mmCIF file of C-alpha atoms in Angstrom:
data_model
loop_
_atom_site.group_PDB
_atom_site.id
_atom_site.type_symbol
_atom_site.label_atom_id
_atom_site.label_comp_id
_atom_site.label_asym_id
_atom_site.label_seq_id
_atom_site.Cartn_x
_atom_site.Cartn_y
_atom_site.Cartn_z
ATOM 1 C CA LYS A 1 -27.116 88.418 92.575
ATOM 2 C CA ILE A 2 -23.198 87.967 92.405
ATOM 3 C CA LYS A 3 -22.826 91.572 91.636
ATOM 4 C CA MET A 4 -25.125 92.665 94.328
ATOM 5 C CA LYS A 5 -23.324 90.578 96.961
ATOM 6 C CA LEU A 6 -20.085 92.181 95.821
ATOM 7 C CA VAL A 7 -21.773 95.704 96.125
ATOM 8 C CA LEU A 8 -22.915 94.735 99.529
ATOM 9 C CA VAL A 9 -19.590 93.412 100.641
ATOM 10 C CA THR A 10 -17.917 96.600 99.540
ATOM 11 C CA ILE A 11 -20.219 98.890 101.188
ATOM 12 C CA GLN A 12 -19.767 96.817 104.568
ATOM 13 C CA VAL A 13 -15.995 96.844 104.244
ATOM 14 C CA LEU A 14 -16.062 100.772 103.663
ATOM 15 C CA LEU A 15 -18.458 101.035 106.666
ATOM 16 C CA LEU A 16 -16.016 98.991 108.720
ATOM 17 C CA GLN A 17 -13.014 101.086 107.604
ATOM 18 C CA ASN A 18 -14.940 104.539 108.182
ATOM 19 C CA CYS A 19 -15.826 103.127 111.705
ATOM 20 C CA PHE A 20 -12.568 102.035 112.537
ATOM 21 C CA SER A 21 -10.997 105.453 111.463
ATOM 22 C CA GLN A 22 -13.467 107.099 113.551
ATOM 23 C CA ASN A 23 -12.632 104.945 116.642
ATOM 24 C CA LEU A 24 -8.832 105.700 115.912
ATOM 25 C CA ASN A 25 -9.768 109.488 115.789
ATOM 26 C CA SER A 26 -11.503 109.212 118.973
ATOM 27 C CA LEU A 27 -8.591 107.376 120.588
ATOM 28 C CA PHE A 28 -5.956 110.078 119.534
ATOM 29 C CA GLU A 29 -8.290 112.900 120.576
ATOM 30 C CA LYS A 30 -8.485 111.143 124.129
ATOM 31 C CA ILE A 31 -4.673 110.677 124.133
ATOM 32 C CA ASN A 32 -4.184 114.355 123.318
ATOM 33 C CA ASN A 33 -6.579 115.306 126.149
ATOM 34 C CA ASP A 34 -4.588 113.018 128.580
ATOM 35 C CA VAL A 35 -1.315 114.422 127.601
ATOM 36 C CA ILE A 36 -2.778 118.065 128.400
ATOM 37 C CA LYS A 37 -3.892 116.832 131.854
ATOM 38 C CA GLN A 38 -0.476 115.068 132.513
ATOM 39 C CA ASN A 39 1.459 118.173 131.553
ATOM 40 C CA GLY A 40 -0.751 120.213 133.593
ATOM 41 C CA ILE A 41 -0.111 118.225 136.612
ATOM 42 C CA ALA A 42 3.544 118.310 135.954
ATOM 43 C CA ALA A 43 3.417 122.069 135.838
ATOM 44 C CA ASN A 44 1.712 122.364 139.173
ATOM 45 C CA LEU A 45 4.119 120.224 140.603
ATOM 46 C CA ALA A 46 6.827 122.205 139.447
ATOM 47 C CA TRP A 47 5.263 125.389 140.621
ATOM 48 C CA GLU A 48 4.512 123.980 144.010
ATOM 49 C CA SER A 49 8.220 122.890 144.236
ATOM 50 C CA SER A 50 9.304 126.523 143.489
ATOM 51 C CA VAL A 51 7.116 128.490 145.796
ATOM 52 C CA ASN A 52 6.768 125.939 148.671
ATOM 53 C CA PRO A 53 9.652 123.566 148.422
ATOM 54 C CA ASP A 54 9.646 122.298 151.953
ATOM 55 C CA ASN A 55 5.728 121.128 151.521
ATOM 56 C CA PRO A 56 6.099 117.564 153.131
ATOM 57 C CA GLU A 57 3.255 116.424 150.766
ATOM 58 C CA LEU A 58 5.337 117.279 147.405
ATOM 59 C CA PRO A 59 7.449 113.892 147.474
ATOM 60 C CA ASP A 60 4.267 111.692 147.598
ATOM 61 C CA LYS A 61 2.601 113.807 145.143
ATOM 62 C CA ALA A 62 5.705 113.607 142.794
ATOM 63 C CA ALA A 63 5.996 110.006 143.057
ATOM 64 C CA ASN A 64 2.349 109.234 142.465
ATOM 65 C CA TYR A 65 2.584 111.459 139.428
ATOM 66 C CA GLN A 66 5.611 109.721 138.152
ATOM 67 C CA ARG A 67 3.871 106.420 138.606
ATOM 68 C CA ASN A 68 0.777 107.109 136.819
ATOM 69 C CA ARG A 69 2.412 108.686 133.817
ATOM 70 C CA ILE A 70 4.721 106.015 133.457
ATOM 71 C CA LYS A 71 2.014 103.330 133.523
ATOM 72 C CA TRP A 72 -0.134 105.282 131.179
ATOM 73 C CA GLN A 73 2.376 105.859 128.581
ATOM 74 C CA ASP A 74 3.505 102.385 128.653
ATOM 75 C CA ASN A 75 0.064 101.106 127.893
ATOM 76 C CA ILE A 76 -0.638 103.655 125.386
ATOM 77 C CA CYS A 77 2.599 103.252 123.490
ATOM 78 C CA ALA A 78 2.149 99.554 123.489
ATOM 79 C CA LYS A 79 -1.236 99.764 122.000
ATOM 80 C CA LEU A 80 -0.041 102.644 119.485
ATOM 81 C CA VAL A 81 2.976 100.408 118.242
ATOM 82 C CA ALA A 82 0.988 97.423 117.701
ATOM 83 C CA LEU A 83 -1.570 99.490 115.494
ATOM 84 C CA ASN A 84 1.340 100.984 113.610
ATOM 85 C CA ASN A 85 2.885 97.592 113.011
ATOM 86 C CA ASP A 86 -0.566 96.311 111.703
ATOM 87 C CA GLN A 87 -0.290 99.415 109.194
ATOM 88 C CA MET A 88 -3.418 101.016 110.746
ATOM 89 C CA LEU A 89 -2.258 104.479 111.411
ATOM 90 C CA ASN A 90 -2.183 107.315 108.745
ATOM 91 C CA ASP A 91 0.834 109.644 108.439
ATOM 92 C CA THR A 92 -0.316 112.200 111.081
ATOM 93 C CA GLN A 93 -1.106 109.405 113.721
ATOM 94 C CA LYS A 94 2.423 107.925 113.079
ATOM 95 C CA ARG A 95 3.903 111.291 113.841
ATOM 96 C CA GLN A 96 1.874 111.678 116.979
ATOM 97 C CA THR A 97 2.781 108.090 118.108
ATOM 98 C CA TYR A 98 6.408 108.909 117.494
ATOM 99 C CA LEU A 99 6.451 111.938 119.427
ATOM 100 C CA LEU A 100 4.604 110.484 122.316
ATOM 101 C CA CYS A 101 6.620 107.314 122.529
ATOM 102 C CA ARG A 102 10.259 108.328 121.823
ATOM 103 C CA GLY A 103 12.971 108.895 124.231
ATOM 104 C CA PRO A 104 13.994 106.809 127.257
ATOM 105 C CA LYS A 105 11.665 104.230 128.726
ATOM 106 C CA PHE A 106 12.059 104.553 132.572
ATOM 107 C CA THR A 107 10.623 102.368 135.094
ATOM 108 C CA PHE A 108 9.145 103.675 138.222
ATOM 109 C CA ASP A 109 12.091 102.806 140.303
ATOM 110 C CA GLU A 110 14.553 104.405 137.547
ATOM 111 C CA ALA A 111 12.333 107.694 137.560
ATOM 112 C CA ARG A 112 12.491 108.049 141.378
ATOM 113 C CA ILE A 113 16.242 107.218 141.470
ATOM 114 C CA MET A 114 16.379 110.049 138.647
ATOM 115 C CA SER A 115 14.605 112.568 140.688
ATOM 116 C CA TYR A 116 16.967 111.636 143.827
ATOM 117 C CA LEU A 117 20.247 112.317 141.817
ATOM 118 C CA TYR A 118 19.072 115.491 140.313
ATOM 119 C CA GLU A 119 18.173 116.776 143.961
ATOM 120 C CA GLN A 120 21.739 115.496 145.022
ATOM 121 C CA LEU A 121 23.536 117.284 142.336
ATOM 122 C CA GLN A 122 21.556 120.453 142.896
ATOM 123 C CA SER A 123 22.177 120.418 146.643
ATOM 124 C CA LEU A 124 25.894 120.427 145.754
ATOM 125 C CA TYR A 125 25.499 123.804 144.122
ATOM 126 C CA THR A 126 23.181 125.361 146.656
ATOM 127 C CA GLU A 127 24.703 123.692 149.877
ATOM 128 C CA ALA A 128 28.332 123.748 149.196
ATOM 129 C CA GLU A 129 30.077 125.916 151.935
ATOM 130 C CA ILE A 130 33.772 127.164 151.834
ATOM 131 C CA CYS A 131 35.061 128.178 155.231
ATOM 132 C CA ILE A 132 38.303 129.979 156.039
ATOM 133 C CA GLU A 133 39.856 131.037 159.255
ATOM 134 C CA THR A 134 39.891 134.788 159.704
ATOM 135 C CA SER A 135 40.857 137.274 162.544
ATOM 136 C CA GLU A 136 37.437 138.956 162.556
ATOM 137 C CA VAL A 137 34.347 137.644 160.606
ATOM 138 C CA PRO A 138 33.106 140.298 158.432
ATOM 139 C CA SER A 139 29.561 140.657 157.218
ATOM 140 C CA LYS A 140 28.979 138.756 153.936
ATOM 141 C CA SER A 141 27.245 142.036 152.701
ATOM 142 C CA ASP A 142 30.540 143.743 152.826
ATOM 143 C CA LEU A 143 32.190 142.355 149.941
ATOM 144 C CA SER A 144 35.268 144.685 150.350
ATOM 145 C CA ALA A 145 35.856 143.084 153.739
ATOM 146 C CA VAL A 146 35.294 139.738 152.558
ATOM 147 C CA GLU A 147 38.037 140.041 149.805
ATOM 148 C CA GLU A 148 40.368 141.489 152.496
ATOM 149 C CA SER A 149 39.742 138.497 154.633
ATOM 150 C CA ILE A 150 40.308 136.026 151.583
ATOM 151 C CA LEU A 151 43.586 137.849 150.938
ATOM 152 C CA SER A 152 44.746 137.529 154.333
ATOM 153 C CA TYR A 153 43.820 134.000 154.612
ATOM 154 C CA LEU A 154 45.904 133.286 151.224
ATOM 155 C CA THR A 155 48.890 135.149 152.841
ATOM 156 C CA ALA A 156 48.779 132.742 155.887
ATOM 157 C CA VAL A 157 48.646 129.941 153.529
ATOM 158 C CA ARG A 158 51.498 131.052 151.702
ATOM 159 C CA ASP A 159 53.698 131.590 154.734
ATOM 160 C CA LYS A 160 53.131 128.178 155.893
ATOM 161 C CA LYS A 161 55.503 127.191 153.241
ATOM 162 C CA LEU A 162 53.892 123.716 153.326
ATOM 163 C CA PHE A 163 54.018 123.342 149.299
ATOM 164 C CA GLY A 164 54.733 125.185 146.352
ATOM 165 C CA TYR A 165 52.336 128.020 146.568
ATOM 166 C CA ASN A 166 49.663 128.526 143.852
ATOM 167 C CA ALA A 167 45.878 128.981 143.605
ATOM 168 C CA MET A 168 45.184 125.220 143.050
ATOM 169 C CA ASN A 169 47.449 124.129 145.754
ATOM 170 C CA ALA A 170 45.706 126.847 148.011
ATOM 171 C CA ALA A 171 42.205 125.700 147.086
ATOM 172 C CA LYS A 172 43.221 122.043 147.946
ATOM 173 C CA PHE A 173 44.674 123.246 151.289
ATOM 174 C CA THR A 174 41.138 124.887 152.072
ATOM 175 C CA ILE A 175 39.291 121.822 151.163
ATOM 176 C CA PHE A 176 41.886 119.308 153.099
ATOM 177 C CA SER A 177 41.475 121.818 156.236
ATOM 178 C CA GLU A 178 37.847 121.478 156.211
ATOM 179 C CA TRP A 179 38.131 117.871 156.216
ATOM 180 C CA GLU A 180 40.323 117.674 158.981
ATOM 181 C CA LYS A 181 38.016 120.141 161.004
ATOM 182 C CA THR A 182 36.125 118.597 163.879
ATOM 183 C CA GLU A 183 34.216 121.543 165.252
ATOM 184 C CA ALA A 184 33.344 124.849 163.900
ATOM 185 C CA LYS A 185 35.660 127.610 164.819
ATOM 186 C CA LYS A 186 34.531 131.071 166.206
ATOM 187 C CA ASN A 187 36.417 133.047 163.707
ATOM 188 C CA GLU A 188 35.453 131.510 160.330
ATOM 189 C CA LEU A 189 34.191 133.240 157.301
ATOM 190 C CA CYS A 190 31.887 130.924 155.217
ATOM 191 C CA LEU A 191 30.594 131.218 151.720
ATOM 192 C CA SER A 192 27.623 129.334 151.198
ATOM 193 C CA GLY A 193 26.248 127.814 148.003
ATOM 194 C CA GLU A 194 26.609 129.313 144.447
ATOM 195 C CA GLU A 195 25.097 132.626 145.402
ATOM 196 C CA ASP A 196 28.016 133.816 147.620
ATOM 197 C CA MET A 197 30.537 132.582 145.473
ATOM 198 C CA GLU A 198 28.956 134.439 142.477
ATOM 199 C CA LYS A 199 28.670 137.541 144.453
ATOM 200 C CA MET A 200 32.422 137.470 145.158
ATOM 201 C CA MET A 201 33.346 136.545 141.596
ATOM 202 C CA LYS A 202 31.350 139.597 140.285
ATOM 203 C CA PHE A 203 32.780 141.878 142.863
ATOM 204 C CA SER A 204 36.462 141.179 143.109
ATOM 205 C CA ARG A 205 38.953 142.382 140.437
ATOM 206 C CA ASN A 206 42.020 140.743 142.470
ATOM 207 C CA GLU A 207 43.491 138.032 140.241
ATOM 208 C CA GLU A 208 44.738 135.898 143.419
ATOM 209 C CA VAL A 209 41.247 135.994 145.061
ATOM 210 C CA LEU A 210 39.468 135.156 141.676
ATOM 211 C CA ARG A 211 41.520 132.367 140.751
ATOM 212 C CA TRP A 212 41.335 131.086 144.298
ATOM 213 C CA LEU A 213 37.656 131.198 144.392
ATOM 214 C CA TRP A 214 37.251 129.473 141.009
ATOM 215 C CA MET A 215 39.637 126.596 142.157
ATOM 216 C CA VAL A 216 38.219 126.236 145.653
ATOM 217 C CA TRP A 217 34.726 125.952 144.090
ATOM 218 C CA ARG A 218 35.817 123.511 141.625
ATOM 219 C CA GLU A 219 37.405 121.357 144.101
ATOM 220 C CA LYS A 220 34.280 121.589 146.527
ATOM 221 C CA VAL A 221 31.701 120.635 144.028
ATOM 222 C CA GLY A 222 33.447 118.750 141.127
ATOM 223 C CA PRO A 223 34.685 115.655 142.799
ATOM 224 C CA PRO A 224 31.500 114.879 144.840
ATOM 225 C CA MET A 225 29.442 115.246 141.649
ATOM 226 C CA ARG A 226 31.227 112.570 139.860
ATOM 227 C CA GLY A 227 29.464 109.585 141.547
ATOM 228 C CA PRO A 228 25.836 110.880 141.341
ATOM 229 C CA PHE A 229 26.574 111.706 137.784
ATOM 230 C CA LYS A 230 27.778 108.740 136.707
ATOM 231 C CA LYS A 231 24.761 106.802 138.040
ATOM 232 C CA LEU A 232 22.470 109.435 136.529
ATOM 233 C CA VAL A 233 24.029 108.522 132.967
ATOM 234 C CA ASP A 234 23.899 104.734 133.654
ATOM 235 C CA VAL A 235 20.224 104.994 134.795
ATOM 236 C CA GLN A 236 19.522 107.150 131.470
ATOM 237 C CA ASN A 237 21.404 104.614 129.161
ATOM 238 C CA SER A 238 19.728 101.884 130.744
ATOM 239 C CA ALA A 239 16.238 103.456 129.988
ATOM 240 C CA SER A 240 17.380 104.771 126.482
ATOM 241 C CA ARG A 241 18.462 101.142 125.489
ATOM 242 C CA ARG A 242 14.910 99.748 126.587
ATOM 243 C CA ASN A 243 13.392 101.861 123.909
ATOM 244 C CA GLY A 244 15.946 100.803 121.223
ATOM 245 C CA TYR A 245 18.503 103.744 121.410
ATOM 246 C CA SER A 246 22.291 103.017 122.094
ATOM 247 C CA ASP A 247 22.559 105.616 124.797
ATOM 248 C CA ILE A 248 21.134 108.976 126.091
ATOM 249 C CA GLY A 249 23.370 110.640 123.542
ATOM 250 C CA ALA A 250 21.402 108.970 120.575
ATOM 251 C CA VAL A 251 18.097 110.296 122.292
ATOM 252 C CA TRP A 252 19.231 113.777 122.588
ATOM 253 C CA ARG A 253 20.311 113.782 118.969
ATOM 254 C CA ASP A 254 17.192 112.077 117.853
ATOM 255 C CA ASP A 255 15.030 114.842 119.613
ATOM 256 C CA THR A 256 16.584 117.335 117.350
ATOM 257 C CA GLU A 257 15.260 115.481 114.077
ATOM 258 C CA ILE A 258 18.285 116.736 112.307
ATOM 259 C CA PRO A 259 19.847 114.271 109.754
ATOM 260 C CA HIS A 260 23.703 114.446 109.811
ATOM 261 C CA LEU A 261 23.647 116.435 112.882
ATOM 262 C CA ARG A 262 27.636 115.683 113.621
ATOM 263 C CA TYR A 263 28.428 117.114 110.176
ATOM 264 C CA ILE A 264 26.017 120.198 110.640
ATOM 265 C CA CYS A 265 27.583 120.941 114.007
ATOM 266 C CA ARG A 266 31.038 120.747 112.604
ATOM 267 C CA GLN A 267 30.143 123.131 109.707
ATOM 268 C CA LEU A 268 28.394 125.497 112.062
ATOM 269 C CA TYR A 269 31.718 125.396 114.370
ATOM 270 C CA GLN A 270 33.785 126.298 111.288
ATOM 271 C CA GLU A 271 31.376 129.237 110.364
ATOM 272 C CA VAL A 272 31.635 130.670 114.071
ATOM 273 C CA LYS A 273 35.211 129.874 114.571
ATOM 274 C CA PRO A 274 36.633 133.295 113.265
ATOM 275 C CA LEU A 275 34.059 135.331 115.306
ATOM 276 C CA TYR A 276 34.976 132.970 118.399
ATOM 277 C CA THR A 277 38.649 133.332 117.967
ATOM 278 C CA MET A 278 38.294 137.074 117.657
ATOM 279 C CA LEU A 279 36.296 137.321 120.773
ATOM 280 C CA HIS A 280 38.579 135.487 122.758
ATOM 281 C CA GLY A 281 41.459 137.730 121.498
ATOM 282 C CA VAL A 282 39.364 140.893 122.769
ATOM 283 C CA VAL A 283 38.774 139.375 125.916
ATOM 284 C CA ARG A 284 42.324 138.330 126.462
ATOM 285 C CA PHE A 285 43.426 141.890 125.734
ATOM 286 C CA TYR A 286 41.464 143.375 128.234
ATOM 287 C CA LEU A 287 42.049 140.809 130.709
ATOM 288 C CA ARG A 288 45.979 141.280 130.250
ATOM 289 C CA ARG A 289 45.619 145.104 130.454
ATOM 290 C CA GLN A 290 43.754 144.360 134.040
ATOM 291 C CA TYR A 291 46.034 141.456 135.007
ATOM 292 C CA GLY A 292 49.138 141.570 133.351
ATOM 293 C CA GLU A 293 51.369 138.493 132.420
ATOM 294 C CA VAL A 294 49.190 136.029 134.214
ATOM 295 C CA VAL A 295 46.791 136.172 131.210
ATOM 296 C CA PRO A 296 48.316 134.420 128.080
ATOM 297 C CA LYS A 297 48.509 136.202 124.947
#
C-alpha cells in the first residue's frame, strides 16, 4: 500500500509539472504574439509619421501606444522575473525573459519627455536657418550665385575690421547679427536646414566658403542642442538605473552581449589604425593639392 501511494504521488507530481510546463509554454507563446502585435503598431506609427507627419491624430496615437506598451511590459516582466527567481523557467525561457525585460525601464512621463526631446533635437537640424545680407537674393537652386553671395558677405565682414578675421569669428558674427535682427530684411539669403547646407558643402570648392559653412552650422546647431541633449541623457540614465544599470552607456554595452567589450574595441582600433592613418594621409594629400597650406601635412 505504501509503495502504491508513493507511485500515485509521483504520478501526481509529474502530472502537475507537465501541466505547469504547458501553462508556461502557453504564456510565452502569448507573449511572443503580443510582442509581434506591439511591434506592428510601432511600425505603423513610424510609417504614418514619415508619410503624413502633420496628421493631428498622430501624437495621441503615439501616446496611447507608449502608455499601453509600458504598462504591458512592466506587468509581464514582473511576472517573468518572479517565475525566474522561483527557478521555474528553462534556459530558453530565461533567455526570452532577458531579451524582453533588459534595457531602460521608462515611466510613461519619461517616454513622453523622450519623444519631445528627440523631436526638439531633430527640429534643430531641419529648421535651423542661416541668413546673410546680400545685394541681390539669388535663387537657392543657383549654387554658383549662392557661393558668390557668401563670398561677398565674408568680404564685407572682413572689411568691417571689428575683430581678427577668421572663419570662426565670421560664423559667430553671423549668428550674433541674427540675434540682433528685429525684423526680416528684403535682401537676405537664407540657407534653411541641413539640406541647404549639405548642398552647398557638396558644391563649393572654395576653402573660405566651406570653412564658414561648417563653422556657422556648428555655431547655429551645436549650442542649442546642449540643453535638450543633457535632459535626454538624464532621463535615459534615470530609466537605466531603475532596471539595475549604472547608466545608459551600460545598457548599450549590455545590448552587444560581448564580454570585455572595451578591450575588444581597443584591440580592433589597433588593428585598423594603420589603415586609418594611411587614409588620413591620402585625404590630406589631395586636400593640400586643392587648398594648399591651410591643410596641415
